[in-house]
PDB file of C-alpha atoms in Angstrom:
ATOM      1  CA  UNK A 200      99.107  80.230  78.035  1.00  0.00           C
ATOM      2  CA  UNK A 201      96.678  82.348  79.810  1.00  0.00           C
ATOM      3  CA  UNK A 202      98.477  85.611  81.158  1.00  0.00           C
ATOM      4  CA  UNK A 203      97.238  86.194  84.429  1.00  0.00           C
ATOM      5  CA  UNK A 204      98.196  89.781  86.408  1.00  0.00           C
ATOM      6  CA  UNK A 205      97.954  89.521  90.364  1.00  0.00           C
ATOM      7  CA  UNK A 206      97.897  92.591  92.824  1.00  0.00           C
ATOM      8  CA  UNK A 207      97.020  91.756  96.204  1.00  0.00           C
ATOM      9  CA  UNK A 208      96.119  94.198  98.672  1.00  0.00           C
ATOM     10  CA  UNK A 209      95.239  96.200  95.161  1.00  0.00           C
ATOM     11  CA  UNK A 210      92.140  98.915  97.002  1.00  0.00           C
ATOM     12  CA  UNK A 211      91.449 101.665  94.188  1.00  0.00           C
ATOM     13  CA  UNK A 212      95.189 101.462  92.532  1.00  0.00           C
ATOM     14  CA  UNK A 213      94.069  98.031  90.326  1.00  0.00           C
ATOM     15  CA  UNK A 214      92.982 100.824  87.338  1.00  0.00           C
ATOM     16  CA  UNK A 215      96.607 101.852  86.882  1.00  0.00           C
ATOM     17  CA  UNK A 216      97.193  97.640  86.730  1.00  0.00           C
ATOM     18  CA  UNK A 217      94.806  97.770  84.231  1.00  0.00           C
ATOM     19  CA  UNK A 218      95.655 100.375  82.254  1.00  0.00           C
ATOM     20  CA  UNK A 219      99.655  99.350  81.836  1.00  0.00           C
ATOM     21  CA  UNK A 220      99.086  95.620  81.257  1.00  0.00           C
ATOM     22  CA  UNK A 221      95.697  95.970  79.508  1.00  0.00           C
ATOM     23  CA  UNK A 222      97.269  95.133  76.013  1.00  0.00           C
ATOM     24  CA  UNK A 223      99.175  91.869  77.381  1.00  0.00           C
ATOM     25  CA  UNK A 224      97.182  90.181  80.270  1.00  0.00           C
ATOM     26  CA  UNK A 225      94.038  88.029  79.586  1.00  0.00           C
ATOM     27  CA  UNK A 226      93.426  88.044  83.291  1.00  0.00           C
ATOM     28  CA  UNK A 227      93.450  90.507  86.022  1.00  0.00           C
ATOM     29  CA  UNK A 228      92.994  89.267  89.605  1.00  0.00           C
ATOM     30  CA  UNK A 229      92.791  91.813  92.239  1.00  0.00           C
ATOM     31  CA  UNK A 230      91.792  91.374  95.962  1.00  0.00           C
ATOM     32  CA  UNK A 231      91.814  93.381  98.787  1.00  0.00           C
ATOM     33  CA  UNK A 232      90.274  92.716 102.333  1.00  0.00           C
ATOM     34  CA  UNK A 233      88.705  96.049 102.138  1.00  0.00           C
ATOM     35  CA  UNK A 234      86.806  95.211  98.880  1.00  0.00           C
ATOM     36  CA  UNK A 235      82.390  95.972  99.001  1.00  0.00           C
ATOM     37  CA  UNK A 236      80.548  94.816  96.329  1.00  0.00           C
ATOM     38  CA  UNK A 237      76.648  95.699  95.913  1.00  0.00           C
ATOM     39  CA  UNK A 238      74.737  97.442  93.390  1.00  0.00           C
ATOM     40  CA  UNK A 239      75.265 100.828  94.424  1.00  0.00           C
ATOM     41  CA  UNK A 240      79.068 100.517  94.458  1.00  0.00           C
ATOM     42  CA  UNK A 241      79.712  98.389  91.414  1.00  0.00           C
ATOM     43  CA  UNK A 242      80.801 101.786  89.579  1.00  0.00           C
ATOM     44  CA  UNK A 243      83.685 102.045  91.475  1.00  0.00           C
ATOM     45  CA  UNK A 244      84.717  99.092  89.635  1.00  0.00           C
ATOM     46  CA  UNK A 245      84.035 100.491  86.251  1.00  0.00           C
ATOM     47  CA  UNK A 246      86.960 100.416  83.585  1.00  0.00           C
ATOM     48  CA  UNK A 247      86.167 103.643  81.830  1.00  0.00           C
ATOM     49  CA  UNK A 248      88.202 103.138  78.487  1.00  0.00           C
ATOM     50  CA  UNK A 249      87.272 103.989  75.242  1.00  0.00           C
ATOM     51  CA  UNK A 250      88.648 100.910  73.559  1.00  0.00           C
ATOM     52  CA  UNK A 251      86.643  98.278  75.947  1.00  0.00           C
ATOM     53  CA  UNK A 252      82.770  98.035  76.980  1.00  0.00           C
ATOM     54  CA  UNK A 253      81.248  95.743  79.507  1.00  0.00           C
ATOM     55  CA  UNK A 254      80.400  92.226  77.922  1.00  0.00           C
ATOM     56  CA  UNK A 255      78.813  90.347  81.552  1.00  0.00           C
ATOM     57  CA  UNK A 256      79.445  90.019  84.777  1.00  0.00           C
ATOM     58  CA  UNK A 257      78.941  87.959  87.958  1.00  0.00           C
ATOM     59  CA  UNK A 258      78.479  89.113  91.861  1.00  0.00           C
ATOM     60  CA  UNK A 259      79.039  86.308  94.706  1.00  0.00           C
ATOM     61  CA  UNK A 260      78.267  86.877  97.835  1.00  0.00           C
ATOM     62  CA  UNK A 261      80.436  85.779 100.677  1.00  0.00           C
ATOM     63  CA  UNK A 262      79.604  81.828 101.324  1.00  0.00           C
ATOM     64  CA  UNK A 263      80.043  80.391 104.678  1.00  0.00           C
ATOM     65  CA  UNK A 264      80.621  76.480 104.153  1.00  0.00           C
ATOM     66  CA  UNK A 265      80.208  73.993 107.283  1.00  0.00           C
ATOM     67  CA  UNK A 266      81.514  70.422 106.993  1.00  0.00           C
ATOM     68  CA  UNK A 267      79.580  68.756 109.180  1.00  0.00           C
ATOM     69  CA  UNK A 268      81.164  65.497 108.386  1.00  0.00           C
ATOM     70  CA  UNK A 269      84.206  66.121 110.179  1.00  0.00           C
ATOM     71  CA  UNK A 270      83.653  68.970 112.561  1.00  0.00           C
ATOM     72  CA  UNK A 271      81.068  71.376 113.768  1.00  0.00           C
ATOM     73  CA  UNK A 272      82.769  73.725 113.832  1.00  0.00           C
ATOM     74  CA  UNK A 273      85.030  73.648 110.873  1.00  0.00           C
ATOM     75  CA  UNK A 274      83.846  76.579 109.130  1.00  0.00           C
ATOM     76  CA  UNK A 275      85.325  77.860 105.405  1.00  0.00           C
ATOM     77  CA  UNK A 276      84.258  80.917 104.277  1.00  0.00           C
ATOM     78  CA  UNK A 277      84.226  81.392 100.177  1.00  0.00           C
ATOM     79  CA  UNK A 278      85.017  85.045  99.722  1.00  0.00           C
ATOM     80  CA  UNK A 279      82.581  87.670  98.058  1.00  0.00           C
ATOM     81  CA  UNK A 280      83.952  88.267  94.446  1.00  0.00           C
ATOM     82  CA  UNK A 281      83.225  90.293  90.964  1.00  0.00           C
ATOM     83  CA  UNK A 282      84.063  88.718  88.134  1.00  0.00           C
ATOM     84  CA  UNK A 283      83.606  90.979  85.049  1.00  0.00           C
ATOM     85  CA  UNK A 284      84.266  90.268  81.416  1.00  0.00           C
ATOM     86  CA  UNK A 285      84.983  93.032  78.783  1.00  0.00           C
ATOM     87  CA  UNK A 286      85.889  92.864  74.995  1.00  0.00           C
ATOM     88  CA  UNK A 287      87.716  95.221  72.642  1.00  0.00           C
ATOM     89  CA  UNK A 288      86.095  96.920  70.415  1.00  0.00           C
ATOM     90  CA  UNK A 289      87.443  96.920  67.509  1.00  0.00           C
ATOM     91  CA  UNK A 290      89.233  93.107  68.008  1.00  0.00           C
ATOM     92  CA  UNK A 291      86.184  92.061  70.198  1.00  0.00           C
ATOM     93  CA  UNK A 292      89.081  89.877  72.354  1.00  0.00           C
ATOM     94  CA  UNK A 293      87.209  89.767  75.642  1.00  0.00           C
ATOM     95  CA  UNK A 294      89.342  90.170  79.002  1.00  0.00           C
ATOM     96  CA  UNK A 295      88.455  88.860  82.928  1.00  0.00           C
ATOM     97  CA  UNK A 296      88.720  91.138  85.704  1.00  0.00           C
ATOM     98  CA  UNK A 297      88.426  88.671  89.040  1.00  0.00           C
ATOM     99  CA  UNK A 298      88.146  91.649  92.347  1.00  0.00           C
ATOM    100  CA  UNK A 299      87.993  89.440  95.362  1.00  0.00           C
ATOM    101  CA  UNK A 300      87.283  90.403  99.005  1.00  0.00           C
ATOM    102  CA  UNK A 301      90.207  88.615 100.503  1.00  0.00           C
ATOM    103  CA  UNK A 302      93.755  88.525 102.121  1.00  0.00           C
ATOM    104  CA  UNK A 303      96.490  88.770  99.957  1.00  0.00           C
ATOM    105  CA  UNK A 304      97.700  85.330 101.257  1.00  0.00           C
ATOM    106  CA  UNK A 305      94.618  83.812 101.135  1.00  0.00           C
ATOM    107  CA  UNK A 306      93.951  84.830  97.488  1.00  0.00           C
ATOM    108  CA  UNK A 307      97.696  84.027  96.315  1.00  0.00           C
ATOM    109  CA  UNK A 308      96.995  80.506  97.610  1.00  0.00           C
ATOM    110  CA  UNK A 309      94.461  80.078  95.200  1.00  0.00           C
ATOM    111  CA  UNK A 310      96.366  80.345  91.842  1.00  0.00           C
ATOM    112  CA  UNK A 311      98.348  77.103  90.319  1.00  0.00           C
ATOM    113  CA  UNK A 312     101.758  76.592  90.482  1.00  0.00           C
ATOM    114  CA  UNK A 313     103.741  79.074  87.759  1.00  0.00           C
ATOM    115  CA  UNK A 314     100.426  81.059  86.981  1.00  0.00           C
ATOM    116  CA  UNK A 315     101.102  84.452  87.619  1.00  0.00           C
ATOM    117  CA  UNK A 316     102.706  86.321  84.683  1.00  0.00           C
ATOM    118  CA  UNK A 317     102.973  89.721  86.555  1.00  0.00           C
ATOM    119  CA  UNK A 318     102.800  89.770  89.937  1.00  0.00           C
ATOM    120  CA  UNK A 319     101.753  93.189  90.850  1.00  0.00           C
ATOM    121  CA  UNK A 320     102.325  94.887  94.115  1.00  0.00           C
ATOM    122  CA  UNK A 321     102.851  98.914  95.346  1.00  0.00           C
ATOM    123  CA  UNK A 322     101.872 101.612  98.457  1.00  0.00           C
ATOM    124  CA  UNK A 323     101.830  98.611 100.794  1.00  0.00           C
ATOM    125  CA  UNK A 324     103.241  99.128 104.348  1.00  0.00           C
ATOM    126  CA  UNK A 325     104.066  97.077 107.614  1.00  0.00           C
ATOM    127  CA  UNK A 326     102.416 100.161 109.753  1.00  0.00           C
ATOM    128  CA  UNK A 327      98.925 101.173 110.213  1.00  0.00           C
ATOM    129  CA  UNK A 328      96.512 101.640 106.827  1.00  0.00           C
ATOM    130  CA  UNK A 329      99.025  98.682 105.430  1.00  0.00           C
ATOM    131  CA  UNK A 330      98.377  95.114 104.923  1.00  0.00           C
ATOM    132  CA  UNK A 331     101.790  93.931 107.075  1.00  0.00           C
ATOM    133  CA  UNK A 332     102.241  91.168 104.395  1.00  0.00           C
ATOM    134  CA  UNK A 333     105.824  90.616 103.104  1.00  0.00           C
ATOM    135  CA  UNK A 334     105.569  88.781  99.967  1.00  0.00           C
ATOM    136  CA  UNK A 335     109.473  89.043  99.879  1.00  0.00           C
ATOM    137  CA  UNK A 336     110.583  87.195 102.938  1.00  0.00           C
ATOM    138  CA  UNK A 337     109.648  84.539 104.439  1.00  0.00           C
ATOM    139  CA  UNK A 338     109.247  86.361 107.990  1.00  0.00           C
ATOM    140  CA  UNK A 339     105.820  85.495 109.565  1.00  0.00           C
ATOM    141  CA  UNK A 340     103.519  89.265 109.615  1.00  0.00           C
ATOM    142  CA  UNK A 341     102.663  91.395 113.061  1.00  0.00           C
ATOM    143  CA  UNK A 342      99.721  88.997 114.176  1.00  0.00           C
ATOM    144  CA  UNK A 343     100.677  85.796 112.432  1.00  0.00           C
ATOM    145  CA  UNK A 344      97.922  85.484 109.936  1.00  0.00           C
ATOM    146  CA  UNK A 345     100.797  84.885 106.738  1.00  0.00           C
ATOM    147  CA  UNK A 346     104.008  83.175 106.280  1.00  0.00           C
ATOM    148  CA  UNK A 347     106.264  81.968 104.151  1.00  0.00           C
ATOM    149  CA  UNK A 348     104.596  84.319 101.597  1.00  0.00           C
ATOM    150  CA  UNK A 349     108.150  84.482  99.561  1.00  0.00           C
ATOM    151  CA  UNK A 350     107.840  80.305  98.962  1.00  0.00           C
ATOM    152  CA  UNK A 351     104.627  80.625  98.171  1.00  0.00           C
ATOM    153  CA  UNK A 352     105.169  83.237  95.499  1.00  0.00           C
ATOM    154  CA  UNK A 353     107.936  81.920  93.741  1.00  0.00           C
ATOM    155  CA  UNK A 354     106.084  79.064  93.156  1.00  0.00           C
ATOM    156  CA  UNK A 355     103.064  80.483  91.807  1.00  0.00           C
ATOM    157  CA  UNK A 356     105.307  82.569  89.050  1.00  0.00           C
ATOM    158  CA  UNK A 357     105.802  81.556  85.589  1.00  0.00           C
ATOM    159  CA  UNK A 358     109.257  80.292  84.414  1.00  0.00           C
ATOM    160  CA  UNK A 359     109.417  84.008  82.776  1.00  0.00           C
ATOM    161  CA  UNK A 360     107.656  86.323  84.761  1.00  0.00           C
ATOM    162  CA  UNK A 361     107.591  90.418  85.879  1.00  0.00           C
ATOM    163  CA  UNK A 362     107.465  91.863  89.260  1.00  0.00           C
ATOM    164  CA  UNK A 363     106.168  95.212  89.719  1.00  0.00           C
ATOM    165  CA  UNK A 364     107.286  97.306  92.666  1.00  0.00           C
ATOM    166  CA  UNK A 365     107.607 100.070  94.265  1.00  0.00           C
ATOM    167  CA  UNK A 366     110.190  98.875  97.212  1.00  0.00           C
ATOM    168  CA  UNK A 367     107.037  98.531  99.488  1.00  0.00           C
ATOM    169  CA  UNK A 368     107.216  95.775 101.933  1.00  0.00           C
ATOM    170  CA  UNK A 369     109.871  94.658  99.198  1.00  0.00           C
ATOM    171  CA  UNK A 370     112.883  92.837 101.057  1.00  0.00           C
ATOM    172  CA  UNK A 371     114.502  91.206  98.191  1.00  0.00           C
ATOM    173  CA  UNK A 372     114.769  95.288  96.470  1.00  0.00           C
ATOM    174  CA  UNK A 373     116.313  96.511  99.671  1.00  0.00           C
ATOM    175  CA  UNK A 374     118.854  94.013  99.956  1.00  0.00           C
ATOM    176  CA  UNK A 375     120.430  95.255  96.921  1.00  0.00           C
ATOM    177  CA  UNK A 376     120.891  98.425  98.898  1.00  0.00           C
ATOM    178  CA  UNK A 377     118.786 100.064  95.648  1.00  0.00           C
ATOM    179  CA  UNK A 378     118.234 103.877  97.148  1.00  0.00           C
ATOM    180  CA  UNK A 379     115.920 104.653  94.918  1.00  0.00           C
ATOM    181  CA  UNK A 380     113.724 107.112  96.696  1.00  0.00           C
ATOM    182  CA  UNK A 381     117.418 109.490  96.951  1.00  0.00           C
ATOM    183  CA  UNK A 382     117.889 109.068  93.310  1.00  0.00           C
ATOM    184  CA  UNK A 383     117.029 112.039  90.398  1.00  0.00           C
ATOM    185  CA  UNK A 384     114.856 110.182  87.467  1.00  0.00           C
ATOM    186  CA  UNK A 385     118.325 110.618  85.086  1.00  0.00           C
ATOM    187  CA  UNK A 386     119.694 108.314  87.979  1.00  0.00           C
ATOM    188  CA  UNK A 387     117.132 105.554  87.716  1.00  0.00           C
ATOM    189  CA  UNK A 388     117.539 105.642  84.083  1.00  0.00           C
ATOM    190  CA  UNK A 389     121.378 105.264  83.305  1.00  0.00           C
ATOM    191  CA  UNK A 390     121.890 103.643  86.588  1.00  0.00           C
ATOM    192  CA  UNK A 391     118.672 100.883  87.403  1.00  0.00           C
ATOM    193  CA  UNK A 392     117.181 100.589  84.207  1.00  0.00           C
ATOM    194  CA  UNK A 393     118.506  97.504  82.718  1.00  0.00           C
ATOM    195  CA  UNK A 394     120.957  96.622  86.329  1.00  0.00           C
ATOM    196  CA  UNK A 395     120.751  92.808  86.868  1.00  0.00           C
ATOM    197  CA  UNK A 396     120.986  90.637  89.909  1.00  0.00           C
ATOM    198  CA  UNK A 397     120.468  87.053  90.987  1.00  0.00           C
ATOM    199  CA  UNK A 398     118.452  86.194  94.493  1.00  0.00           C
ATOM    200  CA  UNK A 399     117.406  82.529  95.454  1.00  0.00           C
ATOM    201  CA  UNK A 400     118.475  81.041  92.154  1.00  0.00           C
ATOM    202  CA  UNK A 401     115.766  84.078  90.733  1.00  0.00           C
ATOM    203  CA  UNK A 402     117.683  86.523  87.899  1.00  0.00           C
ATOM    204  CA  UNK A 403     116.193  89.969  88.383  1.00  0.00           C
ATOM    205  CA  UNK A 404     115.962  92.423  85.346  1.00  0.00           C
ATOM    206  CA  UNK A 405     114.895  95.831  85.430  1.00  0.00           C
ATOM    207  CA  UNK A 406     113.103  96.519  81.998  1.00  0.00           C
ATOM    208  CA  UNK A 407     111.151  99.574  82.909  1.00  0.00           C
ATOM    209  CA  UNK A 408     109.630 102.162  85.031  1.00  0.00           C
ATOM    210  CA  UNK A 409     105.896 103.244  85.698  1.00  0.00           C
ATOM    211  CA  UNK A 410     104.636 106.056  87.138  1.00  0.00           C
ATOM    212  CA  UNK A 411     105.064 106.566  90.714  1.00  0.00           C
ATOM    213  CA  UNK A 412     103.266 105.780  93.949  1.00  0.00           C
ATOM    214  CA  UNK A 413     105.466 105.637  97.427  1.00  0.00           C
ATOM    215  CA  UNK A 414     108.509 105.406  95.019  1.00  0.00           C
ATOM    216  CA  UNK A 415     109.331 105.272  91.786  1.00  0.00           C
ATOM    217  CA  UNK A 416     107.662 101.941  90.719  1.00  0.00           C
ATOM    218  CA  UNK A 417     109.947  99.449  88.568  1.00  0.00           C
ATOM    219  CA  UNK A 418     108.720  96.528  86.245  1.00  0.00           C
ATOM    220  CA  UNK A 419     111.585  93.754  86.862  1.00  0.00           C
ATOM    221  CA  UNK A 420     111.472  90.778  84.330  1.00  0.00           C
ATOM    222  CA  UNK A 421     111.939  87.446  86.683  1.00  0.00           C
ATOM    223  CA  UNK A 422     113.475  84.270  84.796  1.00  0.00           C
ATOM    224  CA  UNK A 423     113.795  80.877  87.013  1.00  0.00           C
ATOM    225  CA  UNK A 424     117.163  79.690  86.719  1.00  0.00           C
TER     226      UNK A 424
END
């Protein structure tokens, strides 16, 4: 099985992805609407670690597609991505980094059914500067671009599967009145760390925390029941 990491609406944060799951992923897909790629800001998308070196790469430009055979005006547009390969090393294991300039939604729909291994998501809000997508419910966002993003998820993860959080835009964390942001870090330790709860036939462990971003961000291991 191919271990694939996805972290929509990811901007600059997808190097902290990287550097926690670097060891366990084979494949990182990031995507953000916000994403440029040319030559002169490629190095923004530079790993900078010691252990890995650039092996190739790929740049596609945005594609607008017309299907003239149906409609005029039926327009798809194939996002702009960067597709980067690096290997190890000392192992010489090579690893794919996918960054995609695209909706969340959009990009989430693109992944097979029980892909995701880690589904990776943090500093996300429903307010201005945020994406307003609520991968958690199944509420429809402010303008109506995404729905059912909760559905869609769950089907995308793998039977076994880990959901990083920090609470943002994070329904199903809320819901278990989890008041994290009032709690000292001996409190999230002896008291979150390891707590267990079922939601939509989902069990929820928490197995460990990262560093922090709007909150203290929690790795939660997801089985399908």
């Amino acid at each position: 099985m191919v271990k694939k990491l996805f972290y929509p609406c990811a901007g600059p944060d997808w190097k902290d992805a990287f550097r926690y799951f670097r060891d366990e992923v084979d494949e990182f897909v990031f995507c953000d609407i916000k994403y440029r790629f040319n030559f002169e800001n490629l190095k923004r998308f530079s790993i900078r670690d010691k252990e890995y070196e650039d092996f190739s790469f790929t740049l596609r430009p945005p594609v607008r597609m017309i299907d003239h055979t149906s409609n005029l005006k039926n327009v798809k547009l194939i996002p702009a991505e960067y597709t980067k390969f690096i290997k190890h090393k000392i192992s010489n294991k090579t690893k794919k980094i996918v960054f995609r300039m695209e909706s969340g939604q959009n990009c989430l729909d693109n992944f097979n059914n029980e892909e995701i291994y880690i589904f990776f998501h943090r500093g996300d809000s429903e307010g201005e500067g945020g994406s307003d997508l609520h991968f958690f419910t199944n509420r429809r966002n402010y303008d109506g671009t995404a729905e059912n993003l909760y559905s869609r998820l769950i089907k995308k993860l793998a039977p076994i599967s880990y959901v990083v959080s920090d609470g943002s835009n994070n329904d199903v964390i809320r819901e278990q009145n989890l008041n994290l942001q009032d709690m000292t870090d001996a409190q999230i330790e002896n008291e979150i760390i390891g707590k267990k709860f079922i939601h939509d036939n989902l069990k929820w462990t928490c197995v460990k925390r990262l560093n922090d971003k709007n909150g203290p961000t929690l790795v939660w291991k997801v089985f399908k029941k």
